[in-house]
Amino acid sequence: MATFSHSDKSMRPIQKAFGLSYFIPAIVVIAAVAIGFVQSDNEEHERFLAEQRLVASERLAQVSARLETQIHGNVNLIQGLVAAIAANPNMTQAQFSALSERIFSVPSQLRNVVAAPNLVVQNVYPFDENKQLIGQDYNANPKQSGSVFEAIKRRKTTIAGPVKLMQGGHGLLARYPVFSIGNGHFWGVVSAVIDAERLYRDSNINSDQQTLNIAIARRPQPSVKDVFVGDPAVFVDDAVRTRIELGYDTWYLAAVPKGGWLQEPPAIFVSRIYAAMVAIGIIAPLIWAGLLMRQRHRNLIILQQREEELEEVSHRLGLALDSSGIGVWEYHPESGKLIWDRRMREMYYGSPDRDAFFYEDWKKTIHPDDIQAAQEELLQTVAEGVPYITQFRIVSPTGEIRYIRANGRVYSTAGREMRIVGANWDVTKDMLLQAELREARSRAEEQNTQLRATRRTLEHQSLHDALTGLPNRRFLDQFMEAGSGKAEKSHRLAFIHVDLDRFKEVNDTFGHAAGDEVLRQTTARLLDLVTPDEFASRVGGDEFVIATSGPCVERRSRELAQAIVRSLARPIEIGGHKCRIGCSAGISCQTASMEEPRELLVNADIALYEAKKRGRNRFEIFSDELRMAAVLRKTMSDEFLTALEHDQIIPYFQPQFDARTLQIVGVEALARWQHPQRGTLAPDRFLDIAESLNRAADLDAVILEKALFQSVRWKALGLDVPHLSVNISAQRIKDGRMFDRLADLQFSPGSLSFELLESISFDDHDEDLRTAITRLKSLGIDIEIDDFGTGHASIVSLIELGPKRLKIDRKLISPIEDSASQRRLVASIIEIGRSQDIEIVAEGVETGKHIEILRGLGCHVLQGYAFSKPLAAAEFITFVENWETRQCADG
């Protein structure tokens, strides 16, 4: 009994101690649940605030986009006036007012516009309200000259302001530099004022319907004087922000809700009930386990099951993070250490083998333009404890640019050490899609603006042409306006734009009365071809537009265009003379995208241009490739004029060799364009542009002068290059200024020759051309016929012309290795030249076999890649020195 009693007493303290220790986990869980409850509540508040900021950011972005669209819409309205002044620099006040009145009839925020040739205001609109501005000199007004000279320096429109206006109120100043289309010289400046108050009102800034308090300033961290719209205190609050780039100024926008940020989420009470229920569900089993020790084994099984469930939940969370592409990170500000999960390592190209990363690993991947803002926002988060919400670009090791959005929060560890934990995700696709949508919207708005401007310009014209009785351009405009937006899949529209090919020749030869008769007979033939459901209109001097529609409009427009080309190709009898006029046509049909009629007419005009370029007396159908070709040609034309002004045209030199001795006997100077972006361009990229701009003569003059300069340099270096050949266009050879310039150039008779393309007609009794050739020969300049065998020069015309050399085209030389008939053809040309004492030059000599064959056929001079490609001036000198050294060694 004594032993039992002792044993029983010794067990009681153990059981009591064991019972108390068992409840320690329950107490810890209760504390953890309480902390989790508080954190969940805080996170719900933070999420609710983030949602408010997202909504505010989207609304501010809408205001920003509308404000920017309104500004650029006003700016684009004035572009038509600027183009008109560039085309007519001597525009009067009446003409200026008439054009401006049409522009101001469009709803906009424009207040006035002035034109200042040589920076002195000469024309104003509206006249009565702004006539006091006439005579104002921008050079004498420092407050306005800054943006004016900046626009001239950039050669594009700039926007400044808002500024206080002399007429009262505030406005934006748009400066348009004007360069004359005729000669490309600077003409002056066009300035337009955009009413700032109307602009703010139309852009929904701080209106009654606007739920945000919006402020606009000139600086991202403005003082009170920098804020020109709204309350400066908005920039002090926890506001959402954006900015607008206006060219000469930048506007910074900030906004907060009018009622302030709501702090309490509407559903927080329900969330707390759910959280309490979860807490009870976790704590109650632990208490129950403490009270029911005899169920310990069962509770252990339950706990094990819950551990397995927790592991499964963690696994699901990992899968969710992997599927979403979100990377999780933690930053230790004191040590600069970064903890990245697998997705973060992939996103920032970090090695999977590294255990830890640091601040510099993150910094070195950020785009140089974004690093400052990203660092400043992170430093602000560390200093103030505010959420880290930002977006920036990163650059991969291969140079690829990606857009990253980051969201982080600050917390403190048990040791009071600060940590920032957050998530990153890749938003590159979203950013690229938004950019494409903005660009598409801008293009659509620009096209719509151009169409409306065209309609207003032609509003004053009558509906029918007095000469032909056909509907005129205004009729066509009204037709297009009525059909805008009404296209149906089963009933589409097509335009055929027709232009007479040789109408100007009839007017110049037989007079305008004959030209009027041609137009009347052309009209009669068109009316014979169109059906009652179609119509033909005269839109210009010798231009017609035929409109057709129907379910099979592509086939009908093609058949009608072909019939028109055939009909107008037949002779037209005028005063006993049969004249062949002919025409070119461009077709544009509505497709599944349902183009607007005005866009359709522009497309038909592009197709017409292509038909003319391809030889005339034909038709072409519009395609996206034609549109791109037209844009590229305009760009290249502007850049070519710049190239002439900035000395970007240089000669390359390809040596010519005696077929028997292989000594250098001459060199051909070839034009090259040193384009600052596209590199060195060959003549096939810009010769047709030079001819269309009537600048082929200028191109030839540049190459001639630079080639002669190099020739003098060769002589000074002791290099023996006996003969220099330079290509010359028909436009240049008939330019009287060329002979004046030749008199000032130094060259020995017989050392210089001009190469004329065989495609230049020598059989059409062009006395000016023949006279010019005679004068060139008298100056000691030889004449060569280039690309012989591909043009239309006859043997008789060659004998009359008496060229020094014939140059056989490379297309005839290339196949002589494998084609006996081609060798006989080349031999015949060489024999013709020998019979007329004309030297024969073969170009395109590319192989040793070519050299042997041509030497055997008796060809005099060889030129081609078998010897050398065309070389820059310095490379050519090196080549000649090396060749002469090699020839001396072989000799």
PDB file of N, CA and C in Angstrom, residues 98-135:
ATOM      1  N   ALA A  98      -9.462  82.948 -96.289  1.00  0.00           N
ATOM      2  CA  ALA A  98     -10.377  81.956 -96.860  1.00  0.00           C
ATOM      3  C   ALA A  98     -10.009  80.553 -96.426  1.00  0.00           C
ATOM      4  N   LEU A  99      -8.723  80.231 -96.495  1.00  0.00           N
ATOM      5  CA  LEU A  99      -8.275  78.890 -96.063  1.00  0.00           C
ATOM      6  C   LEU A  99      -8.489  78.715 -94.560  1.00  0.00           C
ATOM      7  N   SER A 100      -8.176  79.748 -93.783  1.00  0.00           N
ATOM      8  CA  SER A 100      -8.308  79.642 -92.338  1.00  0.00           C
ATOM      9  C   SER A 100      -9.765  79.486 -91.933  1.00  0.00           C
ATOM     10  N   GLU A 101     -10.678  80.170 -92.670  1.00  0.00           N
ATOM     11  CA  GLU A 101     -12.096  80.073 -92.327  1.00  0.00           C
ATOM     12  C   GLU A 101     -12.597  78.640 -92.460  1.00  0.00           C
ATOM     13  N   ARG A 102     -12.138  77.933 -93.503  1.00  0.00           N
ATOM     14  CA  ARG A 102     -12.546  76.532 -93.655  1.00  0.00           C
ATOM     15  C   ARG A 102     -11.996  75.683 -92.511  1.00  0.00           C
ATOM     16  N   ILE A 103     -10.770  75.967 -92.124  1.00  0.00           N
ATOM     17  CA  ILE A 103     -10.176  75.180 -91.031  1.00  0.00           C
ATOM     18  C   ILE A 103     -10.909  75.455 -89.724  1.00  0.00           C
ATOM     19  N   PHE A 104     -11.234  76.724 -89.452  1.00  0.00           N
ATOM     20  CA  PHE A 104     -11.880  77.074 -88.190  1.00  0.00           C
ATOM     21  C   PHE A 104     -13.343  76.655 -88.155  1.00  0.00           C
ATOM     22  N   SER A 105     -13.904  76.255 -89.316  1.00  0.00           N
ATOM     23  CA  SER A 105     -15.290  75.770 -89.327  1.00  0.00           C
ATOM     24  C   SER A 105     -15.401  74.388 -88.708  1.00  0.00           C
ATOM     25  N   VAL A 106     -14.268  73.708 -88.572  1.00  0.00           N
ATOM     26  CA  VAL A 106     -14.263  72.387 -87.925  1.00  0.00           C
ATOM     27  C   VAL A 106     -14.284  72.613 -86.411  1.00  0.00           C
ATOM     28  N   PRO A 107     -15.106  71.866 -85.654  1.00  0.00           N
ATOM     29  CA  PRO A 107     -15.108  72.016 -84.193  1.00  0.00           C
ATOM     30  C   PRO A 107     -13.708  71.760 -83.634  1.00  0.00           C
ATOM     31  N   SER A 108     -13.173  72.708 -82.922  1.00  0.00           N
ATOM     32  CA  SER A 108     -11.827  72.585 -82.351  1.00  0.00           C
ATOM     33  C   SER A 108     -11.690  73.625 -81.249  1.00  0.00           C
ATOM     34  N   GLN A 109     -10.495  73.687 -80.689  1.00  0.00           N
ATOM     35  CA  GLN A 109     -10.201  74.697 -79.670  1.00  0.00           C
ATOM     36  C   GLN A 109      -9.298  75.807 -80.219  1.00  0.00           C
ATOM     37  N   LEU A 110      -9.160  75.866 -81.549  1.00  0.00           N
ATOM     38  CA  LEU A 110      -8.314  76.900 -82.143  1.00  0.00           C
ATOM     39  C   LEU A 110      -8.902  78.285 -81.887  1.00  0.00           C
ATOM     40  N   ARG A 111      -8.038  79.224 -81.575  1.00  0.00           N
ATOM     41  CA  ARG A 111      -8.483  80.580 -81.280  1.00  0.00           C
ATOM     42  C   ARG A 111      -8.078  81.545 -82.376  1.00  0.00           C
ATOM     43  N   ASN A 112      -6.851  81.457 -82.854  1.00  0.00           N
ATOM     44  CA  ASN A 112      -6.410  82.275 -83.971  1.00  0.00           C
ATOM     45  C   ASN A 112      -5.203  81.618 -84.598  1.00  0.00           C
ATOM     46  N   VAL A 113      -4.831  82.133 -85.789  1.00  0.00           N
ATOM     47  CA  VAL A 113      -3.650  81.642 -86.497  1.00  0.00           C
ATOM     48  C   VAL A 113      -3.020  82.824 -87.224  1.00  0.00           C
ATOM     49  N   VAL A 114      -1.666  82.857 -87.233  1.00  0.00           N
ATOM     50  CA  VAL A 114      -0.939  83.927 -87.907  1.00  0.00           C
ATOM     51  C   VAL A 114       0.157  83.316 -88.753  1.00  0.00           C
ATOM     52  N   ALA A 115       0.507  83.993 -89.846  1.00  0.00           N
ATOM     53  CA  ALA A 115       1.630  83.581 -90.698  1.00  0.00           C
ATOM     54  C   ALA A 115       2.684  84.673 -90.670  1.00  0.00           C
ATOM     55  N   ALA A 116       3.933  84.292 -90.440  1.00  0.00           N
ATOM     56  CA  ALA A 116       5.026  85.251 -90.278  1.00  0.00           C
ATOM     57  C   ALA A 116       6.148  84.921 -91.232  1.00  0.00           C
ATOM     58  N   PRO A 117       6.105  85.394 -92.507  1.00  0.00           N
ATOM     59  CA  PRO A 117       7.257  85.192 -93.387  1.00  0.00           C
ATOM     60  C   PRO A 117       8.465  85.960 -92.843  1.00  0.00           C
ATOM     61  N   ASN A 118       9.600  85.287 -92.847  1.00  0.00           N
ATOM     62  CA  ASN A 118      10.838  85.882 -92.294  1.00  0.00           C
ATOM     63  C   ASN A 118      10.653  86.317 -90.846  1.00  0.00           C
ATOM     64  N   LEU A 119       9.736  85.610 -90.116  1.00  0.00           N
ATOM     65  CA  LEU A 119       9.484  85.796 -88.684  1.00  0.00           C
ATOM     66  C   LEU A 119       8.824  87.133 -88.364  1.00  0.00           C
ATOM     67  N   VAL A 120       8.168  87.778 -89.341  1.00  0.00           N
ATOM     68  CA  VAL A 120       7.403  89.013 -89.115  1.00  0.00           C
ATOM     69  C   VAL A 120       5.959  88.734 -89.503  1.00  0.00           C
ATOM     70  N   VAL A 121       5.028  88.941 -88.574  1.00  0.00           N
ATOM     71  CA  VAL A 121       3.620  88.590 -88.807  1.00  0.00           C
ATOM     72  C   VAL A 121       3.067  89.428 -89.951  1.00  0.00           C
ATOM     73  N   GLN A 122       2.476  88.710 -90.932  1.00  0.00           N
ATOM     74  CA  GLN A 122       1.925  89.386 -92.107  1.00  0.00           C
ATOM     75  C   GLN A 122       0.434  89.076 -92.293  1.00  0.00           C
ATOM     76  N   ASN A 123       0.034  87.841 -92.014  1.00  0.00           N
ATOM     77  CA  ASN A 123      -1.354  87.420 -92.192  1.00  0.00           C
ATOM     78  C   ASN A 123      -1.898  86.914 -90.863  1.00  0.00           C
ATOM     79  N   VAL A 124      -3.170  87.269 -90.533  1.00  0.00           N
ATOM     80  CA  VAL A 124      -3.795  86.834 -89.293  1.00  0.00           C
ATOM     81  C   VAL A 124      -5.217  86.394 -89.575  1.00  0.00           C
ATOM     82  N   TYR A 125      -5.734  85.552 -88.700  1.00  0.00           N
ATOM     83  CA  TYR A 125      -7.141  85.143 -88.730  1.00  0.00           C
ATOM     84  C   TYR A 125      -7.540  84.710 -87.315  1.00  0.00           C
ATOM     85  N   PRO A 126      -8.744  85.183 -86.821  1.00  0.00           N
ATOM     86  CA  PRO A 126      -9.651  86.162 -87.424  1.00  0.00           C
ATOM     87  C   PRO A 126      -8.979  87.535 -87.526  1.00  0.00           C
ATOM     88  N   PHE A 127      -9.292  88.265 -88.577  1.00  0.00           N
ATOM     89  CA  PHE A 127      -8.548  89.479 -88.886  1.00  0.00           C
ATOM     90  C   PHE A 127      -8.856  90.595 -87.902  1.00  0.00           C
ATOM     91  N   ASP A 128     -10.170  90.850 -87.666  1.00  0.00           N
ATOM     92  CA  ASP A 128     -10.537  92.007 -86.848  1.00  0.00           C
ATOM     93  C   ASP A 128     -10.000  91.878 -85.418  1.00  0.00           C
ATOM     94  N   GLU A 129     -10.062  90.663 -84.844  1.00  0.00           N
ATOM     95  CA  GLU A 129      -9.624  90.494 -83.465  1.00  0.00           C
ATOM     96  C   GLU A 129      -8.108  90.483 -83.331  1.00  0.00           C
ATOM     97  N   ASN A 130      -7.384  90.211 -84.414  1.00  0.00           N
ATOM     98  CA  ASN A 130      -5.943  90.013 -84.299  1.00  0.00           C
ATOM     99  C   ASN A 130      -5.124  90.917 -85.217  1.00  0.00           C
ATOM    100  N   LYS A 131      -5.740  91.918 -85.866  1.00  0.00           N
ATOM    101  CA  LYS A 131      -4.996  92.740 -86.812  1.00  0.00           C
ATOM    102  C   LYS A 131      -3.873  93.541 -86.143  1.00  0.00           C
ATOM    103  N   GLN A 132      -4.010  93.735 -84.792  1.00  0.00           N
ATOM    104  CA  GLN A 132      -2.936  94.466 -84.114  1.00  0.00           C
ATOM    105  C   GLN A 132      -1.643  93.669 -84.077  1.00  0.00           C
ATOM    106  N   LEU A 133      -1.714  92.371 -84.404  1.00  0.00           N
ATOM    107  CA  LEU A 133      -0.496  91.540 -84.387  1.00  0.00           C
ATOM    108  C   LEU A 133       0.327  91.719 -85.656  1.00  0.00           C
ATOM    109  N   ILE A 134      -0.263  92.261 -86.731  1.00  0.00           N
ATOM    110  CA  ILE A 134       0.462  92.407 -87.996  1.00  0.00           C
ATOM    111  C   ILE A 134       1.680  93.316 -87.778  1.00  0.00           C
ATOM    112  N   GLY A 135       2.808  92.845 -88.279  1.00  0.00           N
ATOM    113  CA  GLY A 135       4.049  93.591 -88.129  1.00  0.00           C
ATOM    114  C   GLY A 135       4.871  93.159 -86.928  1.00  0.00           C
TER     115      GLY A 135
END
